[in-house]
mmCIF file of C-alpha atoms and ligand atoms in Angstrom:
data_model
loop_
_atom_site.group_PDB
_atom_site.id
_atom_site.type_symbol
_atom_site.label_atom_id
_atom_site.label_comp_id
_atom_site.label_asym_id
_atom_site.label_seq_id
_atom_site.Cartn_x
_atom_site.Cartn_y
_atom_site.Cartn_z
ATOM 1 C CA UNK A 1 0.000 0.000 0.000
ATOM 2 C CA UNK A 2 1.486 3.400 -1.010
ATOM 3 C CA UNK A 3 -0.009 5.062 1.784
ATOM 4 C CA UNK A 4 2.046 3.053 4.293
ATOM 5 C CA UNK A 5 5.523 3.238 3.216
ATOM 6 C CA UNK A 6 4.754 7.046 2.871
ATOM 7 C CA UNK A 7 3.209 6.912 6.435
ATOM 8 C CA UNK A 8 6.439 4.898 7.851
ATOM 9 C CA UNK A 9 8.898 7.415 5.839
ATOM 10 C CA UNK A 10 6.748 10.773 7.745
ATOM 11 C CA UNK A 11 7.154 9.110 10.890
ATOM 12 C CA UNK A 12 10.883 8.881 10.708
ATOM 13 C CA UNK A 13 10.817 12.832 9.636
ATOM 14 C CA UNK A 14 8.908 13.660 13.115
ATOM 15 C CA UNK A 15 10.824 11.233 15.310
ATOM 16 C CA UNK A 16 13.910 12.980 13.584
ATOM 17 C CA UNK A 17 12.241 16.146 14.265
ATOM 18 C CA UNK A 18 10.685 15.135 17.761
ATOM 19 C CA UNK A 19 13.894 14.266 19.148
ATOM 20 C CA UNK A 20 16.057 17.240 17.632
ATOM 21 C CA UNK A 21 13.333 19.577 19.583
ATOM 22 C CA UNK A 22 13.554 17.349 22.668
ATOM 23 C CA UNK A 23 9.942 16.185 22.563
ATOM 24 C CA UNK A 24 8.554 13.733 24.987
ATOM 25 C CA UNK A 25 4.824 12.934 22.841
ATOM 26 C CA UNK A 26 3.816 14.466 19.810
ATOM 27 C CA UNK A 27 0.355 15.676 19.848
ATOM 28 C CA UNK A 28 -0.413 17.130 16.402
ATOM 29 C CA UNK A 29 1.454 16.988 13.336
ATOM 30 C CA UNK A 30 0.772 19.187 10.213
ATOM 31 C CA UNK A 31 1.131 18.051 6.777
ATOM 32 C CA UNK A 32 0.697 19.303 3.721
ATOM 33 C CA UNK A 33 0.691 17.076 0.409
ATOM 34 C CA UNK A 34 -0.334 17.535 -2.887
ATOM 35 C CA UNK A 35 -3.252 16.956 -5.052
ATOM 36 C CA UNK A 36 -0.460 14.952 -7.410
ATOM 37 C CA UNK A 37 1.189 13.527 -4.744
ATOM 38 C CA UNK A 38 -2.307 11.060 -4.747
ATOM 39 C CA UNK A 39 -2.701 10.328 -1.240
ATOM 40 C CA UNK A 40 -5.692 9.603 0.377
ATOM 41 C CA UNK A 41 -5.917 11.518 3.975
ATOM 42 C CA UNK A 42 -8.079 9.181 4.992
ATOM 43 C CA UNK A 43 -5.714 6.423 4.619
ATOM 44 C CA UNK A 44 -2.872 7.822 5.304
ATOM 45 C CA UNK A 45 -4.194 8.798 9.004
ATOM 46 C CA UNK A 46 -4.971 5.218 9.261
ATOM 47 C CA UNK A 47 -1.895 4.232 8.249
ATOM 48 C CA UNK A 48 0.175 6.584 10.049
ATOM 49 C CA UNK A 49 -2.111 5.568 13.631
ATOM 50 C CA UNK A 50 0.025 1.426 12.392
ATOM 51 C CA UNK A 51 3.247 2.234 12.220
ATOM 52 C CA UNK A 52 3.356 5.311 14.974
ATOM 53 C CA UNK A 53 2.098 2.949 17.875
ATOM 54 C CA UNK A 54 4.493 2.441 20.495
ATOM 55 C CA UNK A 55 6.669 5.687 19.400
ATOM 56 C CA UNK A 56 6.699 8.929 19.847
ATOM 57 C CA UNK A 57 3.599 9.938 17.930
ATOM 58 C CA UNK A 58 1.196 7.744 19.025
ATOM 59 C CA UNK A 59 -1.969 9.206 19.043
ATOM 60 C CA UNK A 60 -1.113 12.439 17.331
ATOM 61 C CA UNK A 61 -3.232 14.303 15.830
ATOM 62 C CA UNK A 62 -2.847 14.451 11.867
ATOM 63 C CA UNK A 63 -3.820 17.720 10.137
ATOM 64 C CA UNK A 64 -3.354 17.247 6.462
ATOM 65 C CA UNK A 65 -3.347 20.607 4.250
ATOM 66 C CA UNK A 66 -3.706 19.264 0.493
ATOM 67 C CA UNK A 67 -1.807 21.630 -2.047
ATOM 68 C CA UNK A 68 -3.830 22.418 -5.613
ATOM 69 C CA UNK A 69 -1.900 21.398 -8.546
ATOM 70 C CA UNK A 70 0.085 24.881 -10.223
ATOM 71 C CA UNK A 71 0.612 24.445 -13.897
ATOM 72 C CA UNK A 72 2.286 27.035 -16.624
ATOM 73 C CA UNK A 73 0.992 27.051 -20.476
ATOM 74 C CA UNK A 74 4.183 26.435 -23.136
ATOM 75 C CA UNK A 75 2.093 28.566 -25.614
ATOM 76 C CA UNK A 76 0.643 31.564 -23.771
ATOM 77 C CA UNK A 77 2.749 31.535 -20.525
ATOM 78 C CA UNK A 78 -0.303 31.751 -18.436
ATOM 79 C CA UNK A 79 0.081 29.953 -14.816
ATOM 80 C CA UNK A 80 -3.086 28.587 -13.432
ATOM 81 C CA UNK A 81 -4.456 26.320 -10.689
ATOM 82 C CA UNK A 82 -5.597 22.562 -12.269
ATOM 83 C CA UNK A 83 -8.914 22.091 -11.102
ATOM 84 C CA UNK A 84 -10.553 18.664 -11.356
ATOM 85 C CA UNK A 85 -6.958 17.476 -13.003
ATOM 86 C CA UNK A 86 -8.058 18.994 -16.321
ATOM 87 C CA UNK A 87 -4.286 19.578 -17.571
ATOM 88 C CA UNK A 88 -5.799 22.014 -20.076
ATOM 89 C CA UNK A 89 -4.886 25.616 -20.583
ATOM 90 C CA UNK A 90 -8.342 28.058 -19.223
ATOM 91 C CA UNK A 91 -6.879 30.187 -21.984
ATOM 92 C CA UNK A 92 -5.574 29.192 -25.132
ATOM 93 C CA UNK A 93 -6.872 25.153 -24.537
ATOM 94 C CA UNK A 94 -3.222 23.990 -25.221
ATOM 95 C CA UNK A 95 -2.540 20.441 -22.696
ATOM 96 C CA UNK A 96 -0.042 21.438 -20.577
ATOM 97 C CA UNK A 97 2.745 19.228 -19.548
ATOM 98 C CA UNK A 98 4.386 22.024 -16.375
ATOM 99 C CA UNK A 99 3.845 21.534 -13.190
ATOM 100 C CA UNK A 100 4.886 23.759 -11.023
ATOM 101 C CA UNK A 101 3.190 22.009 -7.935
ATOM 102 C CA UNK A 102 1.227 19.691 -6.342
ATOM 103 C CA UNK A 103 3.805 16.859 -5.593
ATOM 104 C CA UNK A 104 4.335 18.032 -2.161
ATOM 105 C CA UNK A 105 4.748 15.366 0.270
ATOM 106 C CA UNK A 106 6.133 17.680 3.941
ATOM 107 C CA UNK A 107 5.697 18.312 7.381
ATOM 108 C CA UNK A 108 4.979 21.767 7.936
ATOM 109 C CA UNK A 109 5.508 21.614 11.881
ATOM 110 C CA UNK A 110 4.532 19.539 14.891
ATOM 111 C CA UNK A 111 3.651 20.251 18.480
ATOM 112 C CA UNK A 112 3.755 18.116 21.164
ATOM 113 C CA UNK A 113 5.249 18.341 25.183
ATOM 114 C CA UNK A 114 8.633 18.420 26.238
ATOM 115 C CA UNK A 115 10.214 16.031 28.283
ATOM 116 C CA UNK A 116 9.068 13.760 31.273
ATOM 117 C CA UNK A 117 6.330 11.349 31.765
ATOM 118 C CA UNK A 118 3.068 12.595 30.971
ATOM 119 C CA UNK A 119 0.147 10.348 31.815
HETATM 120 ZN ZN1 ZN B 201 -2.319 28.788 -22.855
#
């Protein structure tokens, strides 16, 4: 499932991240990923609940921020949002083949508690 290995390869970016800020629990992790990066949130919470049990961001909370696609027309030059993945110039028609977004696969930030034994 594509979902998991990209679940397992986030959680090693926020244990990286969890331990370099000296966090003791993650509570909420922000993502954001892109319409082209085709993930399904949905799945890739449930995913992310597997393979984060038993570390440090058990039970987080996942806040997923999908990304619109970005595309730039060859022929007119005109940079537009894809909508519905129509890869079609709103202008001039021309199929465009440029994008300058919507692959994004990141954590923006995460929060949690330093330190200690919490509950
Ligand atoms: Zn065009």
């Amino acid at each position: 499932m594509h979902e998991l290995s990209i679940a397992q390869s986030l959680l090693d970016i926020i244990v990286d991240e969890s331990q370099r800020h000296r966090l003791g629990r993650v509570d909420k992790v922000r993502l954001r990923i892109g319409e082209l990066a085709a993930v399904v949130p949905e799945s890739l919470r449930f995913c992310f609940d597997l393979v984060s049990r038993d570390t440090v961001a058990g039970g987080a909370v996942i806040e997923i921020e999908t990304v619109a696609v970005a595309a730039r027309c060859d022929k007119c030059d005109l940079s537009f949002e894809v909508k519905e993945r129509v890869f079609q110039c709103p202008q001039c028609g021309e199929p465009v083949f440029e994008m300058l977004g919507g692959r994004e696969l990141e954590v923006v930030n995460i929060e949690g508690e330093t330190g200690g034994e919490d509950g």
